[in-house]
Amino acid sequence: VGTVLFLASDASRMLTAQMLIVDGGVL
């Protein structure tokens, strides 16, 4: 379960970062 939570949080972190980049107009 710990690994699943870690992967999920890592994926959501990457998704959030990408959304911020797109929202900021960098991409």
CSV table of C-alpha atoms in Angstrom, one decimal:
chain,number,residue,atom,x,y,z
A,1,VAL,CA,0.0,0.0,0.0
A,2,GLY,CA,2.9,2.3,0.8
A,3,THR,CA,4.3,1.9,-2.7
A,4,VAL,CA,0.9,2.6,-4.3
A,5,LEU,CA,0.4,5.8,-2.2
A,6,PHE,CA,4.0,6.9,-3.1
A,7,LEU,CA,3.4,6.3,-6.8
A,8,ALA,CA,0.1,8.1,-6.7
A,9,SER,CA,1.5,11.1,-4.8
A,10,ASP,CA,4.4,11.2,-7.2
A,11,ALA,CA,2.1,11.1,-10.3
A,12,SER,CA,-0.2,13.8,-8.8
A,13,ARG,CA,2.9,16.0,-8.1
A,14,MET,CA,4.0,15.6,-11.7
A,15,LEU,CA,0.5,16.3,-13.0
A,16,THR,CA,0.2,19.4,-10.8
A,17,ALA,CA,3.6,20.7,-11.9
A,18,GLN,CA,2.6,20.2,-15.6
A,19,MET,CA,-0.7,22.0,-15.0
A,20,LEU,CA,1.2,24.9,-13.4
A,21,ILE,CA,3.6,25.1,-16.3
A,22,VAL,CA,0.8,25.1,-18.8
A,23,ASP,CA,-1.1,27.6,-16.8
A,24,GLY,CA,2.0,29.8,-16.7
A,25,GLY,CA,2.3,29.7,-20.4
A,26,VAL,CA,5.7,28.1,-20.4
A,27,LEU,CA,4.7,25.3,-22.7
